[in-house]
Tab-separated table of C-alpha atoms in Angstrom:
chain	number	residue	atom	x	y	z
A	250	MET	CA	140.207	86.015	96.295
A	251	PRO	CA	143.278	85.325	98.465
A	252	MET	CA	143.291	87.637	101.733
A	253	ASP	CA	146.587	88.351	104.591
A	254	VAL	CA	144.675	88.672	108.131
A	255	GLU	CA	147.128	90.914	110.244
A	256	LEU	CA	145.889	91.226	113.629
A	257	HIS	CA	146.729	93.732	115.734
A	258	ILE	CA	145.540	93.344	120.185
A	259	GLN	CA	146.867	94.209	123.347
A	260	THR	CA	145.258	90.531	124.825
A	261	SER	CA	145.202	87.189	123.449
A	262	ASP	CA	141.034	86.817	125.107
A	263	ASN	CA	140.082	89.463	122.171
A	264	ILE	CA	141.997	86.771	119.027
A	265	LEU	CA	138.805	84.496	119.123
A	266	PRO	CA	136.528	87.069	119.406
A	267	ILE	CA	137.719	89.022	116.378
A	268	LEU	CA	138.970	85.946	114.085
A	269	SER	CA	135.636	83.702	114.682
A	270	PRO	CA	133.174	85.730	111.718
A	271	LEU	CA	137.292	84.961	109.340
A	272	LEU	CA	137.925	81.557	110.019
A	273	PRO	CA	134.795	79.600	107.895
A	274	HIS	CA	137.140	81.025	104.929
A	275	ILE	CA	140.376	80.112	106.222
A	276	GLN	CA	140.373	78.269	102.792
A	277	ARG	CA	141.355	81.881	101.850
A	278	TRP	CA	143.989	83.232	104.068
A	279	ARG	CA	146.916	83.674	102.256
A	280	SER	CA	148.959	84.079	105.520
A	281	PHE	CA	148.748	85.120	108.887
A	282	THR	CA	149.851	87.552	111.347
A	283	ILE	CA	150.060	88.695	115.012
A	284	GLN	CA	152.153	90.850	115.137
A	285	ASP	CA	152.873	91.488	118.696
A	286	LYS	CA	153.945	87.635	119.177
A	287	GLN	CA	155.548	87.773	116.273
A	288	GLU	CA	154.419	85.495	114.214
A	289	ARG	CA	153.887	84.522	110.442
A	290	LEU	CA	152.663	81.616	108.934
A	291	PHE	CA	152.234	81.488	105.593
A	292	LEU	CA	149.269	79.392	105.039
A	293	LYS	CA	149.366	79.270	100.279
A	294	ASP	CA	151.342	76.443	100.100
A	295	VAL	CA	149.736	74.168	102.745
A	296	ASN	CA	146.057	75.074	101.474
A	297	SER	CA	143.421	73.515	98.953
A	298	SER	CA	140.400	74.801	98.073
A	299	ASP	CA	138.350	72.620	101.047
A	300	SER	CA	140.805	73.375	103.621
A	301	HIS	CA	138.833	74.434	106.856
A	302	LEU	CA	139.239	74.363	110.505
A	303	THR	CA	138.363	71.561	112.898
A	304	ASP	CA	140.214	71.522	115.975
A	305	LEU	CA	140.516	74.226	118.174
A	306	ARG	CA	142.428	73.723	121.733
A	307	ILE	CA	142.234	76.657	124.326
A	308	SER	CA	144.216	76.922	127.777
A	309	ILE	CA	142.423	79.092	130.432
A	310	GLN	CA	145.982	80.523	132.220
A	311	ASP	CA	146.754	83.313	134.356
A	312	ASP	CA	149.271	84.693	131.806
A	313	PRO	CA	148.752	83.671	128.404
A	314	ASP	CA	151.685	85.691	126.478
A	315	ARG	CA	154.061	83.895	128.536
A	316	MET	CA	153.319	80.996	126.397
A	317	HIS	CA	155.388	80.956	122.319
A	318	HIS	CA	153.001	78.610	120.680
A	319	GLN	CA	152.095	79.206	116.779
A	320	THR	CA	148.078	79.577	117.039
A	321	PHE	CA	147.612	77.892	113.296
A	322	ILE	CA	149.217	74.349	112.726
A	323	ALA	CA	148.581	73.006	108.494
A	324	TYR	CA	147.134	69.910	107.904
A	325	GLU	CA	147.177	67.901	105.331
A	326	GLN	CA	143.212	69.151	104.774
A	327	HIS	CA	142.402	70.542	107.343
A	328	PHE	CA	143.727	73.342	110.590
A	329	GLY	CA	144.074	73.603	114.046
A	330	MET	CA	144.264	76.287	116.309
A	331	GLN	CA	145.086	76.855	119.801
A	332	VAL	CA	144.385	80.182	121.660
A	333	ASP	CA	145.892	80.411	125.446
A	334	ILE	CA	143.931	82.899	126.972
A	335	LEU	CA	142.339	84.738	130.361
A	336	HIS	CA	138.485	83.935	130.357
A	337	LEU	CA	137.083	82.851	127.444
A	338	PRO	CA	134.641	84.630	125.443
A	339	LYS	CA	131.493	85.160	125.517
A	340	SER	CA	128.987	83.669	123.655
A	341	GLN	CA	127.866	86.795	122.382
A	342	SER	CA	131.184	88.458	120.220
A	343	LEU	CA	131.361	85.279	118.557
A	344	MET	CA	130.450	83.879	115.032
A	345	PRO	CA	129.281	79.968	115.474
A	346	LEU	CA	131.885	78.180	115.376
A	347	HIS	CA	132.029	75.245	112.644
A	348	ILE	CA	135.117	73.474	114.115
A	349	THR	CA	133.584	69.592	115.984
A	350	ASN	CA	137.055	68.964	117.828
A	351	LEU	CA	137.790	71.283	120.912
A	352	LYS	CA	140.179	70.271	124.292
A	353	LEU	CA	139.758	73.177	126.780
A	354	SER	CA	142.167	73.335	130.155
A	355	GLU	CA	142.437	75.500	132.900
A	356	ASP	CA	146.800	75.967	133.507
A	357	SER	CA	146.266	78.354	136.746
A	358	PRO	CA	145.143	76.020	138.994
A	359	ASN	CA	145.235	78.311	141.672
A	360	ASN	CA	144.195	81.765	140.448
A	361	LEU	CA	142.614	81.711	136.929
A	362	HIS	CA	139.844	79.640	136.268
A	363	SER	CA	136.557	78.757	134.286
A	364	ASP	CA	133.330	78.606	135.838
A	365	PRO	CA	130.704	75.701	134.026
A	366	ARG	CA	128.331	79.136	132.844
A	367	ASP	CA	131.721	80.965	130.200
A	368	ILE	CA	131.817	77.178	129.492
A	369	LEU	CA	128.724	75.532	128.410
A	370	ASP	CA	128.043	79.801	127.092
A	371	PHE	CA	130.913	79.183	124.706
A	372	LEU	CA	129.499	75.989	123.599
A	373	THR	CA	126.651	77.119	122.356
A	374	VAL	CA	128.096	78.964	119.225
A	375	CYS	CA	130.321	75.356	118.254
A	376	PRO	CA	126.906	74.012	116.999
A	377	GLU	CA	129.104	71.154	115.176
A	378	LEU	CA	131.261	70.196	117.784
A	379	GLN	CA	131.945	65.490	117.601
A	380	THR	CA	134.227	66.082	120.149
A	381	PHE	CA	134.856	67.582	122.934
A	382	CYS	CA	138.030	67.068	126.233
A	383	PHE	CA	137.720	69.579	129.231
A	384	ARG	CA	140.065	69.755	131.499
A	385	GLY	CA	140.275	71.785	135.053
A	386	TRP	CA	141.184	71.967	138.650
A	387	TYR	CA	139.327	71.089	141.933
A	388	HIS	CA	138.215	74.330	142.701
A	389	ASN	CA	135.433	73.629	144.533
A	390	GLU	CA	133.153	76.525	144.151
A	391	HIS	CA	129.051	78.424	145.350
A	392	PRO	CA	125.967	77.123	142.024
A	393	SER	CA	125.305	79.629	140.576
A	394	ILE	CA	121.480	80.369	141.334
A	395	GLU	CA	120.365	81.389	137.838
A	396	PRO	CA	119.313	79.097	135.139
A	397	LEU	CA	122.325	77.352	133.605
A	398	PRO	CA	122.683	77.181	129.647
A	399	ILE	CA	121.307	74.212	128.016
A	400	ALA	CA	124.091	73.571	125.332
A	401	HIS	CA	123.323	71.448	122.142
A	402	LEU	CA	125.560	69.134	120.659
A	403	PRO	CA	123.382	67.000	118.248
A	404	TYR	CA	126.731	65.674	117.149
A	405	LEU	CA	128.204	65.537	119.688
A	406	HIS	CA	129.750	61.738	119.555
A	407	THR	CA	133.192	61.892	122.092
A	408	LEU	CA	133.229	63.736	126.408
A	409	GLN	CA	135.997	63.411	128.128
A	410	LEU	CA	135.641	64.984	131.699
A	411	LYS	CA	138.548	64.873	133.510
A	412	SER	CA	139.725	66.826	137.613
A	413	THR	CA	137.303	69.198	137.760
A	414	CYS	CA	134.532	69.710	140.078
A	415	MET	CA	131.653	71.151	137.988
A	416	THR	CA	130.843	68.085	136.672
A	417	ARG	CA	126.807	68.219	137.776
A	418	ALA	CA	127.000	71.087	136.147
A	419	ILE	CA	128.067	70.276	133.172
A	420	LEU	CA	126.941	66.299	132.578
A	421	SER	CA	123.382	67.988	133.512
A	422	HIS	CA	123.301	70.796	131.188
A	423	LEU	CA	123.448	69.645	127.591
A	424	ASP	CA	121.982	68.073	124.823
A	425	THR	CA	123.870	65.352	123.243
A	426	PRO	CA	121.670	62.896	121.442
A	427	GLN	CA	124.714	61.624	119.738
A	428	LEU	CA	127.229	60.394	122.245
A	429	VAL	CA	128.578	58.123	121.572
A	430	ASN	CA	131.895	57.261	124.436
A	431	LEU	CA	131.539	58.664	127.581
A	432	TYR	CA	135.933	59.604	129.656
A	433	LEU	CA	135.371	60.429	133.265
A	434	SER	CA	138.584	60.663	134.760
A	435	HIS	CA	139.758	61.671	138.564
A	436	LEU	CA	136.827	63.538	139.353
A	437	ASN	CA	136.598	61.588	142.891
A	438	THR	CA	137.426	64.364	145.816
A	439	GLU	CA	137.360	63.231	149.653
A	440	PHE	CA	135.713	67.047	150.979
A	441	GLU	CA	131.608	67.827	150.594
A	442	LEU	CA	131.000	70.060	146.840
A	443	ARG	CA	129.292	72.504	148.136
A	444	GLY	CA	126.034	73.531	146.707
A	445	ASP	CA	122.956	72.245	147.482
A	446	TYR	CA	120.308	70.351	145.244
A	447	ASN	CA	117.023	68.370	145.721
A	448	GLU	CA	116.111	67.217	142.411
A	449	GLU	CA	114.651	63.799	141.700
A	450	GLY	CA	117.787	61.236	142.376
A	451	ASP	CA	119.174	62.712	144.918
A	452	SER	CA	118.184	61.429	148.116
A	453	GLU	CA	119.587	59.538	150.878
A	454	ASP	CA	121.570	56.353	148.766
A	455	GLU	CA	119.022	53.102	149.828
A	456	ALA	CA	121.488	51.157	149.919
A	457	HIS	CA	124.544	52.838	152.197
A	458	ASP	CA	127.448	51.643	150.853
A	459	PHE	CA	130.800	52.535	151.879
A	460	SER	CA	132.421	55.895	149.025
A	461	GLN	CA	136.090	57.398	150.407
A	462	SER	CA	134.314	59.802	148.129
A	463	PRO	CA	130.202	60.350	148.763
A	464	SER	CA	129.730	64.380	147.594
A	465	THR	CA	130.858	63.679	143.970
A	466	ASP	CA	130.418	60.530	143.792
A	467	ARG	CA	126.426	61.728	144.551
A	468	ALA	CA	127.532	65.133	141.984
A	469	THR	CA	128.687	62.512	139.104
A	470	GLY	CA	125.397	60.648	139.231
A	471	MET	CA	123.184	63.681	139.299
A	472	GLY	CA	124.885	64.670	136.232
A	473	LEU	CA	124.214	61.625	134.514
A	474	ARG	CA	121.452	60.729	135.567
A	475	ILE	CA	119.143	63.963	133.896
A	476	LEU	CA	122.245	64.163	130.903
A	477	ILE	CA	120.180	60.482	130.214
A	478	ASN	CA	116.917	61.378	131.074
A	479	ARG	CA	117.059	64.901	128.719
A	480	CYS	CA	118.477	63.498	125.577
A	481	ASN	CA	118.803	59.408	126.531
A	482	PRO	CA	121.893	58.931	124.563
A	483	PRO	CA	123.484	55.780	122.739
A	484	ILE	CA	127.189	54.864	124.915
A	485	ARG	CA	128.667	52.613	123.658
A	486	LEU	CA	131.574	52.616	126.304
A	487	LEU	CA	131.471	53.662	128.984
A	488	ASP	CA	135.473	54.230	130.717
A	489	MET	CA	135.204	55.723	134.514
A	490	ASP	CA	139.124	56.340	136.040
A	491	TYR	CA	139.227	57.409	139.715
A	492	SER	CA	135.448	58.297	138.911
A	493	ASP	CA	132.909	56.443	140.877
A	494	LEU	CA	128.813	56.469	141.398
A	495	ARG	CA	126.804	55.864	144.250
A	496	THR	CA	124.547	52.578	143.760
A	497	LYS	CA	121.624	53.694	142.934
A	498	ASP	CA	123.332	55.934	139.995
A	499	PHE	CA	124.818	52.215	138.272
A	500	ARG	CA	121.409	51.108	138.733
A	501	PHE	CA	120.156	53.088	137.221
A	502	ILE	CA	122.744	53.515	134.459
A	503	PHE	CA	122.688	49.851	133.677
A	504	GLU	CA	119.093	49.874	132.920
A	505	ARG	CA	119.039	53.423	130.676
A	506	LEU	CA	121.924	52.707	128.307
A	507	PRO	CA	120.754	49.978	126.689
A	508	TRP	CA	124.090	50.074	123.930
A	509	LEU	CA	126.555	50.405	126.067
A	510	GLN	CA	129.011	47.467	125.102
A	511	ASP	CA	132.227	48.493	126.705
A	512	PHE	CA	132.594	49.460	131.019
A	513	ARG	CA	135.881	50.134	132.214
A	514	ILE	CA	135.956	51.201	135.626
A	515	VAL	CA	139.693	51.471	137.525
A	516	ALA	CA	140.309	53.131	141.466
A	517	SER	CA	136.691	52.237	142.588
A	518	ASP	CA	134.651	51.891	145.853
A	519	MET	CA	131.560	49.861	143.918
A	520	SER	CA	129.796	47.612	145.973
A	521	ASP	CA	128.935	44.144	145.495
A	522	THR	CA	125.518	44.828	144.886
A	523	VAL	CA	127.298	47.163	142.418
A	524	ILE	CA	128.639	44.069	140.593
A	525	GLY	CA	125.239	42.235	141.218
A	526	LEU	CA	124.050	44.112	139.009
A	527	LEU	CA	125.011	42.391	136.237
A	528	SER	CA	123.782	38.708	137.353
A	529	PRO	CA	120.154	37.795	135.520
A	530	TYR	CA	117.238	38.512	137.746
A	531	ILE	CA	113.857	37.851	137.627
A	532	LEU	CA	110.631	40.521	138.578
A	533	SER	CA	108.199	39.582	140.352
A	534	ASP	CA	105.210	40.066	138.167
A	535	LYS	CA	107.673	38.183	135.144
A	536	GLN	CA	110.114	34.855	135.813
A	537	SER	CA	112.092	34.831	132.949
A	538	PRO	CA	114.969	35.707	133.815
A	539	GLN	CA	116.188	39.273	132.472
A	540	ILE	CA	118.958	41.072	132.426
A	541	ARG	CA	120.855	44.790	131.837
A	542	LEU	CA	123.470	45.987	129.901
A	543	ARG	CA	121.774	42.867	127.453
A	544	TYR	CA	125.268	44.298	124.256
A	545	LEU	CA	127.784	44.435	127.489
A	546	ARG	CA	130.664	42.650	124.834
A	547	SER	CA	134.157	44.002	127.090
A	548	LEU	CA	134.057	44.363	131.053
A	549	CYS	CA	137.680	46.001	133.065
A	550	LEU	CA	137.137	46.226	136.633
A	551	HIS	CA	140.760	47.861	137.926
A	552	ASN	CA	142.304	48.447	141.065
A	553	CYS	CA	138.479	47.447	142.673
A	554	ASN	CA	139.015	46.354	146.294
A	555	ARG	CA	134.817	46.756	148.271
A	556	LEU	CA	134.020	43.558	145.749
A	557	SER	CA	134.742	40.864	147.004
A	558	GLY	CA	135.926	37.359	144.821
A	559	ASP	CA	133.141	35.742	144.729
A	560	ALA	CA	130.938	38.634	144.601
A	561	VAL	CA	133.014	38.935	141.235
A	562	VAL	CA	132.632	35.236	140.574
A	563	ASN	CA	128.797	35.108	141.403
A	564	ALA	CA	128.112	37.622	138.544
A	565	LEU	CA	130.522	36.676	135.688
A	566	VAL	CA	130.291	33.027	135.928
A	567	ALA	CA	125.639	33.654	136.337
A	568	ARG	CA	125.613	35.852	133.031
A	569	VAL	CA	127.985	34.451	130.922
A	570	LYS	CA	125.743	31.376	131.223
A	571	TYR	CA	122.830	33.863	130.680
A	572	THR	CA	124.315	34.934	127.258
A	573	ASN	CA	125.394	31.159	126.017
A	574	GLU	CA	121.743	30.234	126.023
A	575	GLN	CA	120.553	33.424	124.771
A	576	PRO	CA	122.993	33.517	121.768
A	577	ALA	CA	120.325	35.203	119.499
A	578	LEU	CA	119.144	38.091	121.974
A	579	VAL	CA	121.974	39.423	124.263
A	580	GLU	CA	126.251	39.843	123.349
A	581	THR	CA	128.296	37.541	125.620
A	582	LEU	CA	131.228	39.077	127.752
A	583	ASN	CA	134.243	38.055	124.964
A	584	ASN	CA	136.634	40.837	127.161
A	585	VAL	CA	137.176	40.888	130.629
A	586	ALA	CA	139.556	42.505	132.353
A	587	ILE	CA	140.717	42.158	136.088
A	588	ILE	CA	143.128	44.548	137.402
A	589	THR	CA	144.396	43.732	141.338
A	590	CYS	CA	141.177	44.045	142.275
A	591	TYR	CA	142.645	42.883	146.192
A	592	MET	CA	140.491	40.668	146.684
A	593	VAL	CA	140.191	39.007	143.597
A	594	ARG	CA	142.235	36.222	144.790
A	595	PHE	CA	143.624	32.555	142.153
A	596	GLU	CA	141.579	30.845	142.688
A	597	HIS	CA	138.251	33.204	141.945
A	598	GLY	CA	140.291	33.852	138.352
A	599	GLU	CA	140.235	30.022	137.852
A	600	ARG	CA	136.123	29.308	138.887
A	601	ILE	CA	136.196	32.932	135.488
A	602	MET	CA	138.709	31.326	133.351
A	603	GLU	CA	136.359	28.080	133.454
A	604	LEU	CA	133.910	29.464	131.850
A	605	LEU	CA	136.224	32.581	129.864
A	606	GLY	CA	138.913	30.674	128.603
A	607	ASN	CA	141.176	33.382	127.512
A	608	ARG	CA	138.768	35.996	127.587
A	609	LEU	CA	139.942	36.168	130.884
A	610	ARG	CA	142.792	39.105	131.839
A	611	LEU	CA	143.181	38.537	135.333
A	612	GLN	CA	146.058	40.510	137.291
A	613	LEU	CA	146.325	39.738	140.782
A	614	ALA	CA	147.284	42.151	143.329
């Protein structure tokens, strides 16, 4: 039976709690009206029996009434929804949301923001999520002393975190056993993050390598460690743009992400020790060479200005020679980009080019 949905609200924070019981039946909606916003969207002409809501975009801002956009967007076979709110609704006020794609952004940097508990609590009512993108601001709050909820997202394959100080709290409270693509963007800060932790891995980095962002390096690394230990996700693409780790965290993920195929890193303080981890190595109790990231096919180093040219050459040449000799056991690099890494010069590129040929893309600083 067709439905005409008419919504009367005093605050946009009520949109999702009121509509959540009706959203699974959006294919039956004939029209949708929000009177106070004078919005009327007719759905009947684009609807079909199998249409459903797949995409949800939430903007957290201090004056959502200033925004004038349609709440629903009708595509050929599905619907998208966009809401501007002051606060994320509590899970107790919502029916399960059967969306597959969620974009959450903080759009009021000075006055209003979410916290990890609110985000994780909201994610618990989105069990069918396949992609989750969060863009925040660098508000440096004291972490909660109460345990945070674990968000179980069994179908999530793509996760993006950008411009936030909540990286550790979010990553370490996700259960994503099917995560394939991980994008970490603009997470580095020079200031010290608040909070005292004493979990396994929180100890001093034995390498003592230079970093402009030691506190966020540790937070990102610890978030990844806890995520990997919890659910061992089969990550195949790791993209780190102005997001960094401690040396021992790079070692940890290189040894525990065996399915990684594509590694991209931009503006990292990663050291020669880190790039050296891509070389073959010999264990003391086993003399045959081993290699980390045995399925790695694509590598991009962009503005990694702490890397010496010789270290990059030694690591890549040793790796490719090893993988060329073991084609049945490991993948070889078929796409390498070295872009404006300050200490990689023309002569270094020549030495790598001799082995990689047109598989190398080199742009000098």
